[in-house]
Short mmCIF file of C-alpha atoms and ligand atoms in Angstrom, two decimals:
data_model
loop_
_atom_site.label_atom_id
_atom_site.label_comp_id
_atom_site.label_asym_id
_atom_site.label_seq_id
_atom_site.Cartn_x
_atom_site.Cartn_y
_atom_site.Cartn_z
CA UNK Q 401 0.00 0.00 0.00
CA UNK Q 402 1.44 3.33 -1.07
CA UNK Q 403 0.68 6.32 1.11
CA UNK Q 404 0.88 9.96 0.07
CA UNK Q 405 -0.22 13.32 1.43
CA UNK Q 406 -1.34 16.23 -0.72
CA UNK Q 407 -2.31 19.79 0.12
CA UNK Q 408 -4.59 20.17 -2.89
CA UNK Q 409 -6.94 17.36 -3.81
CA UNK Q 410 -8.66 18.91 -6.84
CA UNK Q 411 -6.66 16.75 -9.29
CA UNK Q 412 -8.16 13.69 -7.63
CA UNK Q 413 -11.66 14.77 -8.62
CA UNK Q 414 -10.59 14.38 -12.22
CA UNK Q 415 -8.74 11.09 -11.73
CA UNK Q 416 -10.82 8.24 -13.12
CA UNK Q 417 -8.96 5.80 -10.90
CA UNK Q 418 -9.61 7.60 -7.64
CA UNK Q 419 -12.40 6.82 -5.22
CA UNK Q 420 -13.18 9.67 -2.85
CA UNK Q 421 -13.88 9.23 0.85
CA UNK Q 422 -15.53 12.18 2.53
CA UNK Q 423 -15.95 12.30 6.28
CA UNK Q 424 -19.38 13.50 7.31
CA UNK Q 425 -20.45 14.60 10.78
CA UNK Q 426 -23.62 13.48 12.44
CA UNK Q 427 -24.43 16.86 13.92
CA UNK Q 428 -22.73 19.50 11.83
CA UNK Q 429 -22.08 20.41 8.21
CA UNK Q 430 -18.49 20.17 7.05
CA UNK Q 431 -16.87 22.41 4.49
CA UNK Q 432 -15.22 19.56 2.58
CA UNK Q 433 -18.45 17.66 2.27
CA UNK Q 434 -20.13 20.88 1.09
CA UNK Q 435 -17.40 21.53 -1.44
CA UNK Q 436 -17.66 18.04 -2.88
CA UNK Q 437 -21.44 18.32 -2.88
CA UNK Q 438 -21.26 21.54 -4.92
CA UNK Q 439 -18.96 19.87 -7.45
CA UNK Q 440 -21.44 17.07 -7.83
CA UNK Q 441 -24.34 19.42 -8.39
CA UNK Q 442 -25.91 18.43 -5.08
CA UNK Q 443 -25.86 14.68 -5.81
CA UNK Q 444 -24.25 13.82 -2.50
CA UNK Q 445 -26.72 15.82 -0.52
CA UNK Q 446 -29.61 14.12 -2.32
CA UNK Q 447 -28.18 10.67 -1.52
CA UNK Q 448 -27.75 11.68 2.06
CA UNK Q 449 -31.35 12.78 2.35
CA UNK Q 450 -32.71 9.78 0.51
CA UNK Q 451 -31.19 7.09 2.73
CA UNK Q 452 -30.73 6.34 6.37
CA UNK Q 453 -27.10 7.38 6.55
CA UNK Q 454 -26.73 9.86 9.39
CA UNK Q 455 -22.98 10.31 9.69
CA UNK Q 456 -22.85 8.03 12.72
CA UNK Q 457 -19.38 6.63 13.20
CA UNK Q 458 -18.80 3.18 11.80
CA UNK Q 459 -21.29 3.71 8.95
CA UNK Q 460 -20.56 4.41 5.32
CA UNK Q 461 -22.69 5.29 2.30
CA UNK Q 462 -21.29 4.57 -1.15
CA UNK Q 463 -22.57 6.59 -4.08
CA UNK Q 464 -21.54 5.29 -7.49
CA UNK Q 465 -21.07 7.15 -10.73
CA UNK Q 466 -21.41 10.64 -9.31
CA UNK Q 467 -21.53 13.51 -11.75
CA UNK Q 468 -18.55 15.82 -11.50
CA UNK Q 469 -16.32 13.14 -10.03
CA UNK Q 470 -14.25 11.12 -12.51
CA UNK Q 471 -13.65 8.15 -10.22
CA UNK Q 472 -16.16 5.32 -9.77
CA UNK Q 473 -17.48 6.19 -6.34
CA UNK Q 474 -17.71 8.54 -3.44
CA UNK Q 475 -17.86 7.03 0.01
CA UNK Q 476 -19.41 9.11 2.70
CA UNK Q 477 -17.93 8.02 5.98
CA UNK Q 478 -19.61 8.64 9.30
CA UNK Q 479 -17.37 10.70 11.58
CA UNK Q 480 -19.80 10.94 14.49
CA UNK Q 481 -20.27 14.13 16.50
CA UNK Q 482 -17.98 16.98 15.56
CA UNK Q 483 -16.79 17.76 19.07
CA UNK Q 484 -15.97 14.12 19.75
CA UNK Q 485 -13.85 13.46 16.66
CA UNK Q 486 -10.29 12.63 17.67
CA UNK Q 487 -7.32 10.97 15.98
CA UNK Q 488 -8.57 7.49 16.90
CA UNK Q 489 -11.94 8.32 15.31
CA UNK Q 490 -10.23 9.54 12.15
CA UNK Q 491 -8.19 6.35 12.02
CA UNK Q 492 -11.31 4.20 12.32
CA UNK Q 493 -13.19 6.27 9.73
CA UNK Q 494 -10.33 5.87 7.25
CA UNK Q 495 -10.32 2.13 7.88
CA UNK Q 496 -14.07 1.96 7.15
CA UNK Q 497 -13.52 4.01 3.99
CA UNK Q 498 -10.85 1.58 2.88
CA UNK Q 499 -13.13 -1.39 3.44
CA UNK Q 500 -15.92 0.28 1.43
CA UNK Q 501 -13.67 1.10 -1.52
CA UNK Q 502 -11.12 -1.68 -1.60
CA UNK Q 503 -12.73 -3.69 -4.37
CA UNK Q 504 -14.46 -0.82 -6.14
CA UNK Q 505 -12.23 -0.91 -9.19
CA UNK Q 506 -10.50 2.29 -8.11
CA UNK Q 507 -6.75 2.16 -7.59
CA UNK Q 508 -6.50 5.22 -5.41
CA UNK Q 509 -8.46 6.14 -2.32
CA UNK Q 510 -8.48 9.86 -1.65
CA UNK Q 511 -9.44 10.67 1.92
CA UNK Q 512 -10.88 14.11 2.57
CA UNK Q 513 -10.90 15.08 6.23
CA UNK Q 514 -12.99 17.79 7.85
CA UNK Q 515 -9.92 18.98 9.77
CA UNK Q 516 -6.61 18.56 8.02
CA UNK Q 517 -4.03 18.69 10.77
CA UNK Q 518 -0.87 16.66 10.28
CA UNK Q 519 -1.92 14.41 13.16
CA UNK Q 520 -5.34 13.63 11.67
CA UNK Q 521 -3.91 13.06 8.19
CA UNK Q 522 -1.24 10.70 9.53
CA UNK Q 523 -3.74 8.72 11.56
CA UNK Q 524 -6.07 8.45 8.57
CA UNK Q 525 -3.20 6.95 6.59
CA UNK Q 526 -2.47 4.54 9.43
CA UNK Q 527 -6.13 3.44 9.59
CA UNK Q 528 -6.33 2.73 5.87
CA UNK Q 529 -3.00 0.94 5.89
CA UNK Q 530 -3.89 -1.40 8.74
CA UNK Q 531 -7.30 -2.11 7.20
CA UNK Q 532 -5.53 -3.03 3.96
CA UNK Q 533 -3.56 -5.87 5.54
CA UNK Q 534 -4.01 -9.14 3.71
CA UNK Q 535 -2.05 -12.38 3.91
CA UNK Q 536 -2.23 -13.77 0.40
CA UNK Q 537 1.11 -15.53 0.00
CA UNK Q 538 -0.56 -18.85 -0.61
CA UNK Q 539 -3.40 -17.82 -2.89
CA UNK Q 540 -2.16 -18.78 -6.32
CA UNK Q 541 -5.40 -19.09 -8.26
CA UNK Q 542 -7.26 -15.98 -7.14
CA UNK Q 543 -8.75 -14.16 -10.10
CA UNK Q 544 -7.95 -10.48 -10.58
CA UNK Q 545 -11.59 -9.56 -9.98
CA UNK Q 546 -11.40 -11.19 -6.55
CA UNK Q 547 -8.42 -9.12 -5.47
CA UNK Q 548 -8.68 -5.67 -3.91
CA UNK Q 549 -8.06 -2.96 -6.48
CA UNK Q 550 -6.80 -0.17 -4.22
CA UNK Q 551 -3.07 0.36 -4.40
CA UNK Q 552 -2.68 3.87 -3.08
CA UNK Q 553 -4.10 6.03 -0.32
CA UNK Q 554 -3.83 9.79 -0.65
CA UNK Q 555 -4.78 11.94 2.30
CA UNK Q 556 -5.46 15.63 1.97
CA UNK Q 557 -3.55 17.61 4.59
CA UNK Q 558 -3.07 21.28 5.37
CA UNK Q 559 0.70 20.81 5.21
CA UNK Q 560 1.71 17.67 3.31
CA UNK Q 561 5.31 17.76 4.61
CA UNK Q 562 4.17 17.98 8.21
CA UNK Q 563 1.77 15.08 7.66
CA UNK Q 564 4.61 13.03 6.21
CA UNK Q 565 6.69 13.74 9.31
CA UNK Q 566 3.80 12.82 11.62
CA UNK Q 567 3.29 9.61 9.67
CA UNK Q 568 6.90 8.33 9.93
CA UNK Q 569 6.63 6.84 13.45
CA UNK Q 570 3.20 5.44 12.58
CA UNK Q 571 4.66 3.74 9.51
CA UNK Q 572 7.22 2.10 11.81
CA UNK Q 573 4.37 0.99 14.04
CA UNK Q 574 2.36 -0.35 11.10
CA UNK Q 575 5.40 -2.34 9.96
CA UNK Q 576 5.64 -3.91 13.39
CA UNK Q 577 1.94 -4.80 13.37
CA UNK Q 578 2.23 -6.23 9.86
CA UNK Q 579 5.28 -8.28 10.86
CA UNK Q 580 3.38 -9.71 13.83
CA UNK Q 581 0.37 -10.49 11.61
CA UNK Q 582 2.55 -12.18 9.00
CA UNK Q 583 4.26 -14.36 11.60
CA UNK Q 584 0.94 -15.43 13.11
CA UNK Q 585 -0.68 -16.05 9.73
CA UNK Q 586 2.01 -18.44 8.57
CA UNK Q 587 0.98 -22.08 8.90
CA UNK Q 588 2.94 -24.21 11.34
CA UNK Q 589 4.59 -26.28 8.61
CA UNK Q 590 6.29 -23.08 7.47
CA UNK Q 591 6.79 -21.22 10.73
CA UNK Q 592 8.37 -23.59 13.26
CA UNK Q 593 10.73 -22.39 16.01
CA UNK Q 594 13.90 -22.23 13.94
CA UNK Q 595 12.21 -20.44 11.04
CA UNK Q 596 10.62 -17.96 13.47
CA UNK Q 597 14.07 -17.36 14.97
CA UNK Q 598 15.55 -16.74 11.50
CA UNK Q 599 12.89 -14.17 10.70
CA UNK Q 600 13.75 -12.28 13.86
CA UNK Q 601 17.46 -12.63 13.19
CA UNK Q 602 16.90 -10.85 9.89
CA UNK Q 603 16.06 -7.75 11.96
CA UNK Q 604 19.73 -7.27 12.78
CA UNK Q 605 19.61 -5.30 9.51
CA UNK Q 606 17.71 -2.53 11.24
CA UNK Q 607 19.88 -2.47 14.35
CA UNK Q 608 18.45 -5.11 16.67
CA UNK Q 609 20.86 -7.42 18.48
CA UNK Q 610 19.53 -10.95 18.22
CA UNK Q 611 20.73 -14.10 19.93
CA UNK Q 612 19.20 -17.53 19.43
CA UNK Q 613 19.62 -20.16 22.13
CA UNK Q 614 19.37 -23.73 20.87
CA UNK Q 615 18.34 -26.83 22.83
CA UNK Q 616 21.88 -27.72 23.91
CA UNK Q 617 22.38 -24.24 25.35
CA UNK Q 618 19.01 -24.28 27.10
CA UNK Q 619 19.73 -27.73 28.53
CA UNK Q 620 23.07 -26.50 29.81
CA UNK Q 621 21.31 -23.61 31.54
CA UNK Q 622 18.67 -25.91 33.04
CA UNK Q 623 15.47 -24.90 31.22
CA UNK Q 624 13.70 -28.17 31.90
CA UNK Q 625 10.21 -26.64 31.78
CA UNK Q 626 10.52 -25.14 28.30
CA UNK Q 627 12.44 -28.09 26.88
CA UNK Q 628 9.90 -30.60 28.21
CA UNK Q 629 7.18 -28.98 26.07
CA UNK Q 630 9.20 -29.27 22.87
CA UNK Q 631 10.58 -32.74 23.39
CA UNK Q 632 7.81 -34.50 21.46
CA UNK Q 633 8.42 -32.47 18.31
CA UNK Q 634 10.89 -33.08 15.50
CA UNK Q 635 11.26 -29.30 15.38
CA UNK Q 636 13.84 -28.10 17.89
CA UNK Q 637 12.93 -25.46 20.45
CA UNK Q 638 14.55 -22.03 20.50
CA UNK Q 639 14.78 -19.07 22.83
CA UNK Q 640 15.25 -15.80 20.98
CA UNK Q 641 16.69 -12.77 22.75
CA UNK Q 642 16.31 -9.53 20.83
CA UNK Q 643 17.69 -6.30 22.20
CA UNK Q 644 17.14 -2.71 21.18
CA UNK Q 645 19.51 -0.23 22.78
CA UNK Q 646 18.31 3.27 22.17
CA UNK Q 647 18.24 4.44 25.77
CA UNK Q 648 21.84 4.81 26.88
CA UNK Q 649 22.54 2.97 30.12
CA UNK Q 650 18.96 2.90 31.41
CA UNK Q 651 17.59 -0.34 32.86
CA UNK Q 652 15.80 -2.15 30.03
CA UNK Q 653 12.07 -2.79 29.70
CA UNK Q 654 11.43 -6.48 29.07
CA UNK Q 655 8.80 -8.23 26.95
CA UNK Q 656 8.35 -11.98 26.89
CA UNK Q 657 6.19 -13.82 24.37
CA UNK Q 658 4.66 -17.28 24.31
CA UNK Q 659 5.69 -18.74 20.99
CA UNK Q 660 4.04 -22.13 20.68
CA UNK Q 661 4.28 -22.46 16.91
CA UNK Q 662 1.68 -25.20 17.06
CA UNK Q 663 -0.21 -26.52 20.08
CA UNK Q 664 -1.72 -29.96 19.58
CA UNK Q 665 -2.01 -30.27 23.34
CA UNK Q 666 0.69 -32.94 23.33
CA UNK Q 667 -0.24 -36.27 24.89
CA UNK Q 668 -3.24 -34.47 26.48
CA UNK Q 669 -4.26 -33.98 22.89
CA UNK Q 670 -6.90 -31.46 21.82
CA UNK Q 671 -10.04 -32.42 19.88
CA UNK Q 672 -9.63 -32.32 16.08
CA UNK Q 673 -12.29 -29.68 15.57
CA UNK Q 674 -10.73 -26.25 15.56
CA UNK Q 675 -7.24 -27.53 16.25
CA UNK Q 676 -6.00 -25.61 13.21
CA UNK Q 677 -6.50 -22.45 15.25
CA UNK Q 678 -3.54 -23.47 17.35
CA UNK Q 679 -1.17 -22.15 14.71
CA UNK Q 680 -1.99 -18.79 16.31
CA UNK Q 681 -0.53 -19.98 19.62
CA UNK Q 682 2.62 -17.97 18.96
CA UNK Q 683 0.70 -14.69 18.87
CA UNK Q 684 2.41 -13.42 22.03
CA UNK Q 685 5.87 -14.00 20.59
CA UNK Q 686 4.70 -12.50 17.30
CA UNK Q 687 3.62 -9.32 19.08
CA UNK Q 688 6.94 -9.05 20.92
CA UNK Q 689 8.80 -9.52 17.62
CA UNK Q 690 6.61 -6.83 16.03
CA UNK Q 691 7.25 -4.46 18.91
CA UNK Q 692 11.02 -4.90 18.65
CA UNK Q 693 10.84 -4.22 14.92
CA UNK Q 694 8.87 -1.03 15.51
CA UNK Q 695 11.25 0.21 18.21
CA UNK Q 696 14.23 -0.32 15.92
CA UNK Q 697 12.56 1.25 12.87
CA UNK Q 698 11.62 4.39 14.72
CA UNK Q 699 14.88 4.42 16.66
CA UNK Q 700 13.07 4.61 19.98
CA UNK Q 701 15.01 6.27 22.80
CA UNK Q 702 14.56 3.36 25.09
CA UNK Q 703 16.31 0.11 26.03
CA UNK Q 704 14.13 -2.90 25.46
CA UNK Q 705 14.62 -6.61 25.40
CA UNK Q 706 12.26 -9.08 23.77
CA UNK Q 707 12.35 -12.77 24.62
CA UNK Q 708 10.53 -15.37 22.55
CA UNK Q 709 10.00 -18.86 23.89
CA UNK Q 710 9.60 -20.91 20.71
CA UNK Q 711 8.42 -24.51 20.80
CA UNK Q 712 6.08 -26.91 19.08
CA UNK Q 713 3.80 -28.96 21.37
CA UNK Q 714 3.43 -32.40 19.75
CA UNK Q 715 2.67 -35.92 20.91
CA UNK Q 716 5.12 -38.64 19.95
CA UNK Q 717 7.20 -41.37 21.56
CA UNK Q 718 9.53 -38.82 23.07
CA UNK Q 719 6.76 -36.49 24.26
CA UNK Q 720 6.29 -35.43 27.85
CA UNK Q 721 3.67 -37.50 29.72
CA UNK Q 722 0.98 -36.37 32.14
CA UNK Q 723 2.49 -36.88 35.58
CA UNK Q 724 6.06 -36.10 34.52
CA UNK Q 725 7.99 -33.83 36.84
CA UNK Q 726 10.29 -31.23 35.28
CA UNK Q 727 12.82 -28.94 36.89
CA UNK Q 728 12.61 -25.33 35.78
CA UNK Q 729 15.51 -22.91 35.41
CA UNK Q 730 14.47 -21.31 38.70
CA UNK Q 731 15.09 -24.63 40.47
CA UNK Q 732 11.38 -25.07 41.23
CA UNK Q 733 9.91 -28.40 40.16
CA UNK Q 734 6.61 -28.78 38.30
CA UNK Q 735 4.32 -31.77 38.02
CA UNK Q 736 2.90 -31.69 34.49
CA UNK Q 737 -0.66 -32.88 35.00
CA UNK Q 738 -1.85 -31.76 31.59
CA UNK Q 739 0.55 -31.39 28.68
CA UNK Q 740 -1.87 -28.94 27.08
CA UNK Q 741 -1.09 -26.35 29.76
CA UNK Q 742 2.24 -25.83 28.01
CA UNK Q 743 2.43 -22.06 27.58
CA UNK Q 744 3.05 -21.45 31.26
CA UNK Q 745 5.89 -23.99 31.20
CA UNK Q 746 7.57 -22.16 28.35
CA UNK Q 747 7.09 -18.77 30.01
CA UNK Q 748 8.31 -20.05 33.38
CA UNK Q 749 11.82 -20.49 32.01
CA UNK Q 750 11.75 -17.46 29.74
CA UNK Q 751 10.62 -15.15 32.58
CA UNK Q 752 13.19 -16.49 35.02
CA UNK Q 753 15.99 -16.17 32.47
CA UNK Q 754 14.84 -12.65 31.67
CA UNK Q 755 14.87 -11.32 35.22
CA UNK Q 756 18.12 -13.01 36.11
CA UNK Q 757 20.05 -11.86 33.07
CA UNK Q 758 18.63 -8.41 32.43
CA UNK Q 759 17.40 -7.16 35.81
CA UNK Q 760 14.78 -5.19 33.85
CA UNK Q 761 12.71 -2.32 35.18
CA UNK Q 762 9.68 -4.54 34.61
CA UNK Q 763 8.59 -7.56 32.56
CA UNK Q 764 5.42 -7.84 30.51
CA UNK Q 765 4.54 -11.22 29.06
CA UNK Q 766 2.02 -11.83 26.27
CA UNK Q 767 0.50 -15.23 25.79
CA UNK Q 768 -2.45 -16.98 24.18
CA UNK Q 769 -2.57 -18.77 27.48
CA UNK Q 770 -6.08 -19.93 28.35
CA UNK Q 771 -9.36 -20.73 26.69
CA UNK Q 772 -10.92 -19.55 29.95
CA UNK Q 773 -10.09 -15.91 29.21
CA UNK Q 774 -12.38 -16.11 26.16
CA UNK Q 775 -15.19 -17.24 28.46
CA UNK Q 776 -14.42 -14.46 30.95
CA UNK Q 777 -13.97 -11.46 28.69
CA UNK Q 778 -15.04 -12.36 25.16
CA UNK Q 779 -13.16 -11.10 22.13
CA UNK Q 780 -12.86 -7.38 22.83
CA UNK Q 781 -10.54 -7.40 25.84
CA UNK Q 782 -7.30 -9.11 26.74
CA UNK Q 783 -6.90 -10.20 30.34
CA UNK Q 784 -4.40 -8.25 32.44
CA UNK Q 785 -2.73 -9.57 35.57
CA UNK Q 786 -0.06 -7.66 37.47
CA UNK Q 787 1.82 -7.58 40.74
CA UNK Q 788 2.34 -3.82 40.30
CA UNK Q 789 -0.50 -1.27 40.21
CA UNK Q 790 1.52 1.39 38.39
CA UNK Q 791 2.43 -0.98 35.59
CA UNK Q 792 -1.16 -2.23 35.35
CA UNK Q 793 -2.41 1.34 35.11
CA UNK Q 794 0.15 2.32 32.46
CA UNK Q 795 -0.73 -0.72 30.35
CA UNK Q 796 -4.47 -0.12 30.65
CA UNK Q 797 -4.02 3.52 29.61
CA UNK Q 798 -1.83 2.59 26.65
CA UNK Q 799 -4.39 0.03 25.57
CA UNK Q 800 -7.24 2.51 25.75
CA UNK Q 801 -5.38 5.04 23.63
CA UNK Q 802 -4.39 2.45 21.02
CA UNK Q 803 -7.70 0.58 20.87
CA UNK Q 804 -6.21 -2.59 22.39
CA UNK Q 805 -8.30 -2.89 25.49
CA UNK Q 806 -7.29 -4.66 28.68
CA UNK Q 807 -9.28 -5.70 31.69
CA UNK Q 808 -7.52 -6.45 34.96
CA UNK Q 809 -8.21 -9.61 36.95
CA UNK Q 810 -6.95 -10.38 40.44
CA UNK Q 811 -4.11 -12.60 41.64
CA UNK Q 812 -5.58 -13.94 44.89
CA UNK Q 813 -2.98 -15.76 46.99
CA UNK Q 814 -5.72 -18.07 48.28
CA UNK Q 815 -6.12 -19.63 44.83
CA UNK Q 816 -2.52 -20.85 44.86
CA UNK Q 817 -3.86 -23.88 46.71
CA UNK Q 818 -5.29 -25.01 43.38
CA UNK Q 819 -1.83 -25.50 41.90
CA UNK Q 820 -0.25 -27.31 44.84
CA UNK Q 821 1.23 -30.70 43.95
CA UNK Q 822 1.61 -33.65 46.30
CA UNK Q 823 5.01 -34.53 44.85
CA UNK Q 824 6.53 -31.36 43.35
CA UNK Q 825 6.69 -27.63 44.10
CA UNK Q 826 3.58 -27.02 42.01
CA UNK Q 827 1.45 -28.57 39.30
CA UNK Q 828 0.71 -26.98 35.95
CA UNK Q 829 -3.08 -26.83 36.10
CA UNK Q 830 -5.47 -25.61 38.76
CA UNK Q 831 -8.76 -27.14 37.67
CA UNK Q 832 -11.75 -25.42 36.09
CA UNK Q 833 -12.45 -22.59 38.57
CA UNK Q 834 -10.67 -19.36 37.58
CA UNK Q 835 -8.51 -21.07 34.97
CA UNK Q 836 -6.94 -17.87 33.68
CA UNK Q 837 -6.13 -16.71 37.20
CA UNK Q 838 -4.45 -19.92 38.30
CA UNK Q 839 -2.39 -19.80 35.08
CA UNK Q 840 -1.27 -16.27 35.99
CA UNK Q 841 -0.52 -17.33 39.59
CA UNK Q 842 1.68 -20.05 38.15
CA UNK Q 843 3.63 -17.49 36.09
CA UNK Q 844 4.01 -15.24 39.11
CA UNK Q 845 6.17 -17.90 40.76
CA UNK Q 846 8.80 -17.25 38.08
CA UNK Q 847 9.15 -13.46 38.22
CA UNK Q 848 11.19 -13.37 41.41
CA UNK Q 849 9.29 -10.40 42.80
CA UNK Q 850 10.09 -8.08 39.88
CA UNK Q 851 7.36 -5.70 38.67
CA UNK Q 852 5.52 -7.84 36.16
CA UNK Q 853 2.35 -7.97 34.12
CA UNK Q 854 0.82 -10.80 32.12
CA UNK Q 855 -1.50 -10.25 29.17
CA UNK Q 856 -3.65 -13.26 28.29
CA UNK Q 857 -4.36 -12.57 24.62
CA UNK Q 858 -6.02 -15.89 23.73
CA UNK Q 859 -9.25 -14.14 22.74
CA UNK Q 860 -7.74 -11.26 20.78
CA UNK Q 861 -4.74 -12.65 18.89
CA UNK Q 862 -6.89 -13.39 15.87
CA UNK Q 863 -10.39 -12.58 14.72
CA UNK Q 864 -12.82 -14.63 12.74
CA UNK Q 865 -14.93 -11.59 11.84
CA UNK Q 866 -13.90 -8.07 10.92
CA UNK Q 867 -15.10 -6.69 14.22
CA UNK Q 868 -12.44 -3.97 14.50
CA UNK Q 869 -12.11 -1.53 11.62
CA UNK Q 870 -8.30 -1.63 11.47
CA UNK Q 871 -8.18 -5.42 11.83
CA UNK Q 872 -9.31 -7.47 8.86
CA UNK Q 873 -10.17 -11.05 9.81
CA UNK Q 874 -7.21 -13.19 10.80
CA UNK Q 875 -4.14 -12.27 12.81
CA UNK Q 876 -4.54 -9.01 14.71
CA UNK Q 877 -1.01 -8.23 15.86
CA UNK Q 878 -2.61 -7.36 19.19
CA UNK Q 879 -0.06 -5.97 21.64
CA UNK Q 880 2.32 -4.22 19.26
CA UNK Q 881 0.52 -0.88 19.43
CA UNK Q 882 -0.14 -1.07 23.13
CA UNK Q 883 3.44 -1.95 24.06
CA UNK Q 884 4.88 0.62 21.67
CA UNK Q 885 2.73 3.22 23.42
CA UNK Q 886 3.90 1.95 26.81
CA UNK Q 887 7.53 2.30 25.69
CA UNK Q 888 6.90 5.89 24.56
CA UNK Q 889 6.21 6.71 28.19
CA UNK Q 890 9.77 5.72 29.10
CA UNK Q 891 11.59 7.54 26.33
CA UNK Q 892 13.99 10.29 27.28
N1 BES G 81 -3.13 -22.37 23.61
C1 BES G 81 -4.07 -22.82 24.56
C2 BES G 81 -5.08 -21.74 24.97
C3 BES G 81 -6.01 -21.29 23.91
C4 BES G 81 -7.25 -21.91 23.78
C5 BES G 81 -5.72 -20.21 23.11
C6 BES G 81 -8.14 -21.47 22.83
C7 BES G 81 -6.60 -19.77 22.16
C8 BES G 81 -7.83 -20.40 22.02
C9 BES G 81 -3.36 -23.31 25.81
O1 BES G 81 -2.12 -23.85 25.62
C10 BES G 81 -4.22 -24.36 26.41
O2 BES G 81 -4.36 -25.38 25.81
N2 BES G 81 -4.79 -24.10 27.57
C11 BES G 81 -5.65 -25.01 28.22
C12 BES G 81 -5.25 -25.04 29.66
C13 BES G 81 -5.93 -26.14 30.44
C14 BES G 81 -5.39 -27.49 30.00
C15 BES G 81 -5.67 -25.92 31.90
C16 BES G 81 -7.07 -24.50 28.05
O3 BES G 81 -7.28 -23.30 28.10
O4 BES G 81 -7.94 -25.32 27.81
MN1 MN G 82 -2.21 -25.93 25.18
ZN1 ZN G 83 -1.07 -23.22 23.98
#
């Protein structure tokens, strides 16, 4: 998707390849909409009056073959109430405009905003770009008429240069989101731990330092919990350590991702139906990889480390059995009651390694950890758990601003009883009650008292519908925007 900003859009009215998107308020006239309406001899106004379109946000009205406009259509995009329109609203409106025009035949989408500040123009570009994401690597027989036709988004801005400047960090962010979406979309026969590690290693090009620990190294260190999960797979496990040093000698911020490239459940195997969804079980690691890419691309003034625990959870003759006891890097032993509760085993070693080696200011882990979080919160919120109120607050705020919403759940010490084992220091499942909470309590035993937060993203890592304007169905990249925003708060 090409993005451009122009100060004067009149040429686009005469461009037969350009669809126009005009933001329309619910409660106020806008001068752009009026100007376009005059050009069209009042055609837009008549369409507006004839239908039910009110300018409410989230709604669009497409008018085809409008006189005075050379392109195939004009999309009127609801912008809601004038006073309430902010950058996030502009971003969403642009995303809706993109969706309405993507297969119209037009190659260019020209977005006309009611207020043309650099910030609004940049966010409009971001919205259209994220809405345009599509993973089509493996579609070889799609006919041209089935493909989207839009190739370019042009946003009208008061000062095109200033809009370009405002867009640069958002482009870095979009690249991180797209990277995370690409990683998650790849099927597990393509993206196994070593391939995932290679794709992150390629980011050394943009200034990240990347180390990849192999199984021998992890065994030497004593990562029995992580290695136990991967031992039934012919694909070797990896731990990736990516560092971005843009913050001088400041203590780093640490991000840890669950990267189960495929989760069959292991010997505690999952039912066949829907098992294909478990290719998304590396969404946490994908988001951390995307974040690190964004930080490097925009040369963030912050020190950050990203750890990815990469495994494949398979059943075979070498696989871990229910009842096995493993020794984690921390020295604590774990009775593995259910081999399908594998994410916490991977994170246990990654978190311990992280705090011991980096002594970070805080750690945030992201994991598609429990089906129970889907039951608790549905698909619009990720679960948040934290041992630190300040960190929880900062994450919640960042999520609100970026449209990646979090909802905090408690970590009651009393529930630790549920993960007591008769023969080891703990067991890896706590039964049905509060399944997401007992998973988080398990993780907490591996943070060594450091400020820490856990995001259970099982319900938000991918979408089956297009419920969020900037997220077409499929991988969401959830977490990249939120964590990038969090990092901004620590930049000097
Ligand atoms: N990867 C799954 C969690 C998951 C389920 C993510 C559905 C996305 C959609 C995780 O490894 C898992 O299997 N969790 C079990 C834990 C249980 C055995 C305690 C679960 O949630 O059923
Ligand atoms: Mn599992
Ligand atoms: Zn899993």
